[in-house]
Amino acid sequence: MTENQSGGKKRFVKRKKDPVSVTELKTGILNGDRSHLAKAITLIESNAEEHYAIGQELLQELLPHTGKSFRIGITGVPGAGKSTFIEQFGEMLCNEGLRVAVLAIDPSSSISGGSILGDKTRMEQLSKNPRAFVRPSPTAGTLGGVHRKTNETLLLCEAAGYDFIIIETVGVGQSEVMVRQMVDFFLLLVITGAGDELQGMKKGIMELADALLVNKADGENKPLAEKTKRELNQILHFLIPATKGWSSKAYTCSSLKNEGLIELWEVIRQFEKQTKEQGVFEERRLDQRQEWFHTMLKERILSDFFFQKSIKSSLPDMEERVKTGDYTTSQAVEVLLKQYKAGIIHMNS
Ligand code: GDP
């Protein structure tokens, strides 16, 4: 039983016993069953220790069945048309016989507890397509935690046979690098007309993208979108390419009118063909796995450190001492590290 005190009233919520076993989940997922997949993702996203353990066991079992999808990351400022684009693009891929999974990362939920992506019902049409699976952003936890959950969800979707995984994020700066580390192809969605053609267009973000897509190229906005495309292409010419051997370019589309999406699909297919032939695709996947290992290691060490009892109790005192100038920052760090190491020895003896 867990206690829930929402609205000042005490309520008791019965924690359900996990109804399915790892073997059942594994079989269900490998058969492409969406409800088993959703259950497994809930385990992965849960912060409860026992769920984490089951989730990891399941992942281990499914690992040989992962890695076969093509992974795309999509970013753009709120309102750029990401969900409209994904809805149309996803439908197009489904009509070609592919299975598409859409995952979301919402950095705002980790930082402020609020949410830009998660609050509205998104991609309703696509969610109903039997070939598609749309999963909203995991809302709880740090950005590092969201990173782990998204990466592991991606693996589950691959095991469930999704050919195409789309990871969407809001272009507010914190999560683009993270998404880039998880995908094969990274798409930046742009809009014109806000009087600021370079919105969110920091050089760093442009350098992550394999293609820039100027959306809403329809009606009166079309000539402006074409102009923006040309300007972006000029800038791209001088940037370091995101992917070895591939020159990132800008394109236009109208997600609303379903124009320019087939052309983008052609670009992506060309990208896949070229990077696979040149070995760049596999090289990136290997680098990503190594990077992922480092990220997890750091995340684990950090949480181990901050959750250690002795650190928890002396941290406020150390903070105070640093503030008052009693200790230098380096001294305080050393004291805490020594304490941490002593704590580990104590635990193991
Ligand atoms: P997101 O916040 O990036 O996911 O953006 P949405 O997909 O919710 O789109 C924001 C608004 O732009 C909505 O009102 C869409 O109907 C509109 N929109 C999206 N794509 C297009 C497009 O290609 N052309 C036009 N004219 N409007 C679009």
mmCIF file of N, CA and C in Angstrom, residues 218-301:
data_model
loop_
_atom_site.group_PDB
_atom_site.id
_atom_site.type_symbol
_atom_site.label_atom_id
_atom_site.label_comp_id
_atom_site.label_asym_id
_atom_site.label_seq_id
_atom_site.Cartn_x
_atom_site.Cartn_y
_atom_site.Cartn_z
ATOM 1 N N ASP A 218 3.557 26.871 -47.279
ATOM 2 C CA ASP A 218 2.288 26.843 -48.015
ATOM 3 C C ASP A 218 1.662 28.235 -48.001
ATOM 4 N N GLY A 219 0.683 28.445 -48.870
ATOM 5 C CA GLY A 219 -0.016 29.737 -48.955
ATOM 6 C C GLY A 219 0.960 30.893 -49.132
ATOM 7 N N GLU A 220 0.665 31.966 -48.431
ATOM 8 C CA GLU A 220 1.488 33.182 -48.559
ATOM 9 C C GLU A 220 2.901 32.995 -48.040
ATOM 10 N N ASN A 221 3.050 32.019 -47.187
ATOM 11 C CA ASN A 221 4.344 31.813 -46.540
ATOM 12 C C ASN A 221 5.359 31.087 -47.425
ATOM 13 N N LYS A 222 4.882 30.568 -48.566
ATOM 14 C CA LYS A 222 5.755 29.722 -49.389
ATOM 15 C C LYS A 222 7.029 30.444 -49.867
ATOM 16 N N PRO A 223 6.905 31.666 -50.454
ATOM 17 C CA PRO A 223 8.120 32.332 -50.935
ATOM 18 C C PRO A 223 9.117 32.602 -49.797
ATOM 19 N N LEU A 224 8.572 32.951 -48.635
ATOM 20 C CA LEU A 224 9.429 33.233 -47.485
ATOM 21 C C LEU A 224 10.163 31.967 -47.039
ATOM 22 N N ALA A 225 9.443 30.851 -47.075
ATOM 23 C CA ALA A 225 10.047 29.569 -46.696
ATOM 24 C C ALA A 225 11.174 29.205 -47.664
ATOM 25 N N GLU A 226 10.946 29.471 -48.952
ATOM 26 C CA GLU A 226 11.982 29.189 -49.958
ATOM 27 C C GLU A 226 13.212 30.054 -49.708
ATOM 28 N N LYS A 227 12.954 31.306 -49.346
ATOM 29 C CA LYS A 227 14.059 32.242 -49.071
ATOM 30 C C LYS A 227 14.863 31.749 -47.858
ATOM 31 N N THR A 228 14.135 31.341 -46.812
ATOM 32 C CA THR A 228 14.805 30.835 -45.612
ATOM 33 C C THR A 228 15.646 29.609 -45.937
ATOM 34 N N LYS A 229 15.087 28.752 -46.784
ATOM 35 C CA LYS A 229 15.820 27.544 -47.186
ATOM 36 C C LYS A 229 17.164 27.921 -47.822
ATOM 37 N N ARG A 230 17.102 28.911 -48.732
ATOM 38 C CA ARG A 230 18.341 29.315 -49.414
ATOM 39 C C ARG A 230 19.350 29.876 -48.419
ATOM 40 N N GLU A 231 18.852 30.692 -47.485
ATOM 41 C CA GLU A 231 19.745 31.290 -46.484
ATOM 42 C C GLU A 231 20.384 30.210 -45.609
ATOM 43 N N LEU A 232 19.555 29.267 -45.210
ATOM 44 C CA LEU A 232 20.083 28.193 -44.358
ATOM 45 C C LEU A 232 21.120 27.365 -45.101
ATOM 46 N N ASN A 233 20.870 27.127 -46.386
ATOM 47 C CA ASN A 233 21.839 26.360 -47.169
ATOM 48 C C ASN A 233 23.186 27.073 -47.259
ATOM 49 N N GLN A 234 23.106 28.395 -47.324
ATOM 50 C CA GLN A 234 24.368 29.147 -47.365
ATOM 51 C C GLN A 234 25.135 28.983 -46.059
ATOM 52 N N ILE A 235 24.413 29.030 -44.948
ATOM 53 C CA ILE A 235 25.080 28.880 -43.646
ATOM 54 C C ILE A 235 25.633 27.456 -43.511
ATOM 55 N N LEU A 236 24.805 26.475 -43.888
ATOM 56 C CA LEU A 236 25.211 25.071 -43.742
ATOM 57 C C LEU A 236 26.514 24.772 -44.479
ATOM 58 N N HIS A 237 26.687 25.466 -45.582
ATOM 59 C CA HIS A 237 27.861 25.281 -46.410
ATOM 60 C C HIS A 237 29.158 25.476 -45.610
ATOM 61 N N PHE A 238 29.088 26.321 -44.597
ATOM 62 C CA PHE A 238 30.302 26.653 -43.843
ATOM 63 C C PHE A 238 30.416 25.871 -42.530
ATOM 64 N N LEU A 239 29.450 25.038 -42.237
ATOM 65 C CA LEU A 239 29.472 24.322 -40.960
ATOM 66 C C LEU A 239 30.090 22.928 -41.091
ATOM 67 N N ILE A 240 30.530 22.432 -39.962
ATOM 68 C CA ILE A 240 31.050 21.057 -39.938
ATOM 69 C C ILE A 240 29.852 20.113 -40.082
ATOM 70 N N PRO A 241 29.913 19.157 -41.024
ATOM 71 C CA PRO A 241 28.757 18.270 -41.190
ATOM 72 C C PRO A 241 28.519 17.403 -39.952
ATOM 73 N N ALA A 242 27.258 17.129 -39.688
ATOM 74 C CA ALA A 242 26.911 16.322 -38.514
ATOM 75 C C ALA A 242 27.353 14.871 -38.698
ATOM 76 N N THR A 243 27.343 14.426 -39.948
ATOM 77 C CA THR A 243 27.688 13.031 -40.233
ATOM 78 C C THR A 243 28.785 12.995 -41.290
ATOM 79 N N LYS A 244 29.802 12.209 -40.982
ATOM 80 C CA LYS A 244 30.964 12.116 -41.869
ATOM 81 C C LYS A 244 30.541 11.778 -43.304
ATOM 82 N N GLY A 245 30.976 12.575 -44.266
ATOM 83 C CA GLY A 245 30.713 12.277 -45.673
ATOM 84 C C GLY A 245 29.353 12.719 -46.194
ATOM 85 N N TRP A 246 28.527 13.262 -45.316
ATOM 86 C CA TRP A 246 27.161 13.650 -45.706
ATOM 87 C C TRP A 246 27.022 15.161 -45.640
ATOM 88 N N SER A 247 26.550 15.790 -46.711
ATOM 89 C CA SER A 247 26.369 17.242 -46.582
ATOM 90 C C SER A 247 24.905 17.552 -46.235
ATOM 91 N N SER A 248 24.734 18.126 -45.049
ATOM 92 C CA SER A 248 23.394 18.460 -44.556
ATOM 93 C C SER A 248 22.843 19.630 -45.361
ATOM 94 N N LYS A 249 21.587 19.506 -45.766
ATOM 95 C CA LYS A 249 20.967 20.577 -46.554
ATOM 96 C C LYS A 249 19.619 20.967 -45.967
ATOM 97 N N ALA A 250 19.127 22.132 -46.431
ATOM 98 C CA ALA A 250 17.804 22.590 -46.002
ATOM 99 C C ALA A 250 16.780 22.271 -47.096
ATOM 100 N N TYR A 251 15.575 21.948 -46.673
ATOM 101 C CA TYR A 251 14.477 21.628 -47.599
ATOM 102 C C TYR A 251 13.229 22.352 -47.101
ATOM 103 N N THR A 252 12.184 22.384 -47.937
ATOM 104 C CA THR A 252 10.920 22.954 -47.454
ATOM 105 C C THR A 252 9.845 21.866 -47.470
ATOM 106 N N CYS A 253 8.825 22.056 -46.657
ATOM 107 C CA CYS A 253 7.683 21.145 -46.703
ATOM 108 C C CYS A 253 6.455 21.828 -46.123
ATOM 109 N N SER A 254 5.300 21.262 -46.400
ATOM 110 C CA SER A 254 4.088 21.666 -45.708
ATOM 111 C C SER A 254 3.490 20.408 -45.097
ATOM 112 N N SER A 255 3.617 20.321 -43.787
ATOM 113 C CA SER A 255 3.080 19.121 -43.117
ATOM 114 C C SER A 255 1.567 19.111 -43.223
ATOM 115 N N LEU A 256 0.995 20.323 -43.199
ATOM 116 C CA LEU A 256 -0.460 20.446 -43.240
ATOM 117 C C LEU A 256 -1.015 19.949 -44.573
ATOM 118 N N LYS A 257 -0.317 20.307 -45.669
ATOM 119 C CA LYS A 257 -0.798 19.940 -47.000
ATOM 120 C C LYS A 257 -0.117 18.684 -47.537
ATOM 121 N N ASN A 258 0.701 18.097 -46.696
ATOM 122 C CA ASN A 258 1.398 16.881 -47.083
ATOM 123 C C ASN A 258 2.254 17.074 -48.347
ATOM 124 N N GLU A 259 3.000 18.163 -48.366
ATOM 125 C CA GLU A 259 3.897 18.416 -49.509
ATOM 126 C C GLU A 259 5.350 18.404 -49.041
ATOM 127 N N GLY A 260 6.185 17.763 -49.828
ATOM 128 C CA GLY A 260 7.620 17.752 -49.528
ATOM 129 C C GLY A 260 8.035 16.611 -48.605
ATOM 130 N N LEU A 261 7.059 15.817 -48.166
ATOM 131 C CA LEU A 261 7.397 14.743 -47.229
ATOM 132 C C LEU A 261 8.025 13.535 -47.938
ATOM 133 N N ILE A 262 7.524 13.265 -49.142
ATOM 134 C CA ILE A 262 8.108 12.143 -49.909
ATOM 135 C C ILE A 262 9.553 12.470 -50.261
ATOM 136 N N GLU A 263 9.788 13.756 -50.601
ATOM 137 C CA GLU A 263 11.148 14.179 -50.952
ATOM 138 C C GLU A 263 12.082 13.979 -49.761
ATOM 139 N N LEU A 264 11.585 14.323 -48.577
ATOM 140 C CA LEU A 264 12.427 14.152 -47.385
ATOM 141 C C LEU A 264 12.698 12.662 -47.137
ATOM 142 N N TRP A 265 11.699 11.862 -47.351
ATOM 143 C CA TRP A 265 11.839 10.401 -47.192
ATOM 144 C C TRP A 265 12.934 9.874 -48.123
ATOM 145 N N GLU A 266 12.988 10.423 -49.352
ATOM 146 C CA GLU A 266 14.029 10.048 -50.308
ATOM 147 C C GLU A 266 15.410 10.419 -49.761
ATOM 148 N N VAL A 267 15.493 11.632 -49.170
ATOM 149 C CA VAL A 267 16.767 12.103 -48.603
ATOM 150 C C VAL A 267 17.217 11.135 -47.495
ATOM 151 N N ILE A 268 16.259 10.742 -46.660
ATOM 152 C CA ILE A 268 16.604 9.852 -45.550
ATOM 153 C C ILE A 268 17.065 8.490 -46.073
ATOM 154 N N ARG A 269 16.373 8.016 -47.092
ATOM 155 C CA ARG A 269 16.773 6.717 -47.657
ATOM 156 C C ARG A 269 18.178 6.781 -48.273
ATOM 157 N N GLN A 270 18.452 7.901 -48.935
ATOM 158 C CA GLN A 270 19.772 8.105 -49.527
ATOM 159 C C GLN A 270 20.836 8.148 -48.424
ATOM 160 N N PHE A 271 20.486 8.827 -47.328
ATOM 161 C CA PHE A 271 21.389 8.939 -46.177
ATOM 162 C C PHE A 271 21.705 7.540 -45.627
ATOM 163 N N GLU A 272 20.664 6.753 -45.466
ATOM 164 C CA GLU A 272 20.846 5.410 -44.898
ATOM 165 C C GLU A 272 21.747 4.564 -45.812
ATOM 166 N N LYS A 273 21.450 4.635 -47.101
ATOM 167 C CA LYS A 273 22.220 3.842 -48.082
ATOM 168 C C LYS A 273 23.698 4.250 -48.035
ATOM 169 N N GLN A 274 23.918 5.569 -48.128
ATOM 170 C CA GLN A 274 25.291 6.069 -48.179
ATOM 171 C C GLN A 274 26.065 5.761 -46.899
ATOM 172 N N THR A 275 25.467 6.046 -45.740
ATOM 173 C CA THR A 275 26.214 5.845 -44.493
ATOM 174 C C THR A 275 26.455 4.357 -44.222
ATOM 175 N N LYS A 276 25.537 3.508 -44.669
ATOM 176 C CA LYS A 276 25.756 2.070 -44.472
ATOM 177 C C LYS A 276 26.877 1.584 -45.394
ATOM 178 N N GLU A 277 26.855 2.053 -46.630
ATOM 179 C CA GLU A 277 27.907 1.641 -47.580
ATOM 180 C C GLU A 277 29.277 2.089 -47.118
ATOM 181 N N GLN A 278 29.331 3.274 -46.522
ATOM 182 C CA GLN A 278 30.628 3.824 -46.121
ATOM 183 C C GLN A 278 31.053 3.405 -44.707
ATOM 184 N N GLY A 279 30.239 2.628 -44.057
ATOM 185 C CA GLY A 279 30.578 2.154 -42.707
ATOM 186 C C GLY A 279 30.353 3.187 -41.611
ATOM 187 N N VAL A 280 29.863 4.359 -42.008
ATOM 188 C CA VAL A 280 29.671 5.446 -41.044
ATOM 189 C C VAL A 280 28.523 5.133 -40.091
ATOM 190 N N PHE A 281 27.520 4.463 -40.611
ATOM 191 C CA PHE A 281 26.331 4.111 -39.835
ATOM 192 C C PHE A 281 26.725 3.231 -38.650
ATOM 193 N N GLU A 282 27.444 2.156 -38.939
ATOM 194 C CA GLU A 282 27.825 1.195 -37.907
ATOM 195 C C GLU A 282 28.798 1.851 -36.912
ATOM 196 N N GLU A 283 29.693 2.650 -37.460
ATOM 197 C CA GLU A 283 30.688 3.335 -36.609
ATOM 198 C C GLU A 283 29.975 4.225 -35.584
ATOM 199 N N ARG A 284 28.952 4.956 -36.057
ATOM 200 C CA ARG A 284 28.219 5.834 -35.155
ATOM 201 C C ARG A 284 27.481 5.021 -34.086
ATOM 202 N N ARG A 285 26.863 3.925 -34.502
ATOM 203 C CA ARG A 285 26.147 3.077 -33.539
ATOM 204 C C ARG A 285 27.107 2.582 -32.445
ATOM 205 N N LEU A 286 28.316 2.185 -32.846
ATOM 206 C CA LEU A 286 29.293 1.691 -31.855
ATOM 207 C C LEU A 286 29.701 2.822 -30.912
ATOM 208 N N ASP A 287 29.958 3.995 -31.503
ATOM 209 C CA ASP A 287 30.325 5.165 -30.672
ATOM 210 C C ASP A 287 29.201 5.491 -29.700
ATOM 211 N N GLN A 288 27.974 5.407 -30.200
ATOM 212 C CA GLN A 288 26.816 5.742 -29.353
ATOM 213 C C GLN A 288 26.707 4.769 -28.185
ATOM 214 N N ARG A 289 27.007 3.496 -28.472
ATOM 215 C CA ARG A 289 26.915 2.500 -27.399
ATOM 216 C C ARG A 289 27.945 2.800 -26.314
ATOM 217 N N GLN A 290 29.138 3.185 -26.766
ATOM 218 C CA GLN A 290 30.195 3.502 -25.802
ATOM 219 C C GLN A 290 29.821 4.749 -24.990
ATOM 220 N N GLU A 291 29.316 5.737 -25.692
ATOM 221 C CA GLU A 291 28.908 6.983 -25.051
ATOM 222 C C GLU A 291 27.803 6.727 -24.016
ATOM 223 N N TRP A 292 26.887 5.861 -24.416
ATOM 224 C CA TRP A 292 25.760 5.479 -23.578
ATOM 225 C C TRP A 292 26.248 4.822 -22.289
ATOM 226 N N PHE A 293 27.246 3.953 -22.448
ATOM 227 C CA PHE A 293 27.846 3.265 -21.303
ATOM 228 C C PHE A 293 28.441 4.296 -20.336
ATOM 229 N N HIS A 294 29.159 5.258 -20.882
ATOM 230 C CA HIS A 294 29.756 6.307 -20.041
ATOM 231 C C HIS A 294 28.682 7.135 -19.334
ATOM 232 N N THR A 295 27.628 7.468 -20.090
ATOM 233 C CA THR A 295 26.548 8.270 -19.508
ATOM 234 C C THR A 295 25.923 7.536 -18.326
ATOM 235 N N MET A 296 25.636 6.254 -18.531
ATOM 236 C CA MET A 296 25.008 5.444 -17.481
ATOM 237 C C MET A 296 25.923 5.340 -16.257
ATOM 238 N N LEU A 297 27.209 5.141 -16.539
ATOM 239 C CA LEU A 297 28.183 5.000 -15.451
ATOM 240 C C LEU A 297 28.207 6.268 -14.603
ATOM 241 N N LYS A 298 28.266 7.407 -15.283
ATOM 242 C CA LYS A 298 28.308 8.698 -14.568
ATOM 243 C C LYS A 298 27.041 8.902 -13.758
ATOM 244 N N GLU A 299 25.923 8.605 -14.388
ATOM 245 C CA GLU A 299 24.620 8.773 -13.742
ATOM 246 C C GLU A 299 24.538 7.930 -12.469
ATOM 247 N N ARG A 300 25.040 6.685 -12.599
ATOM 248 C CA ARG A 300 24.981 5.733 -11.492
ATOM 249 C C ARG A 300 25.878 6.192 -10.339
ATOM 250 N N ILE A 301 27.098 6.620 -10.699
ATOM 251 C CA ILE A 301 28.046 7.054 -9.676
ATOM 252 C C ILE A 301 27.501 8.289 -8.956
#
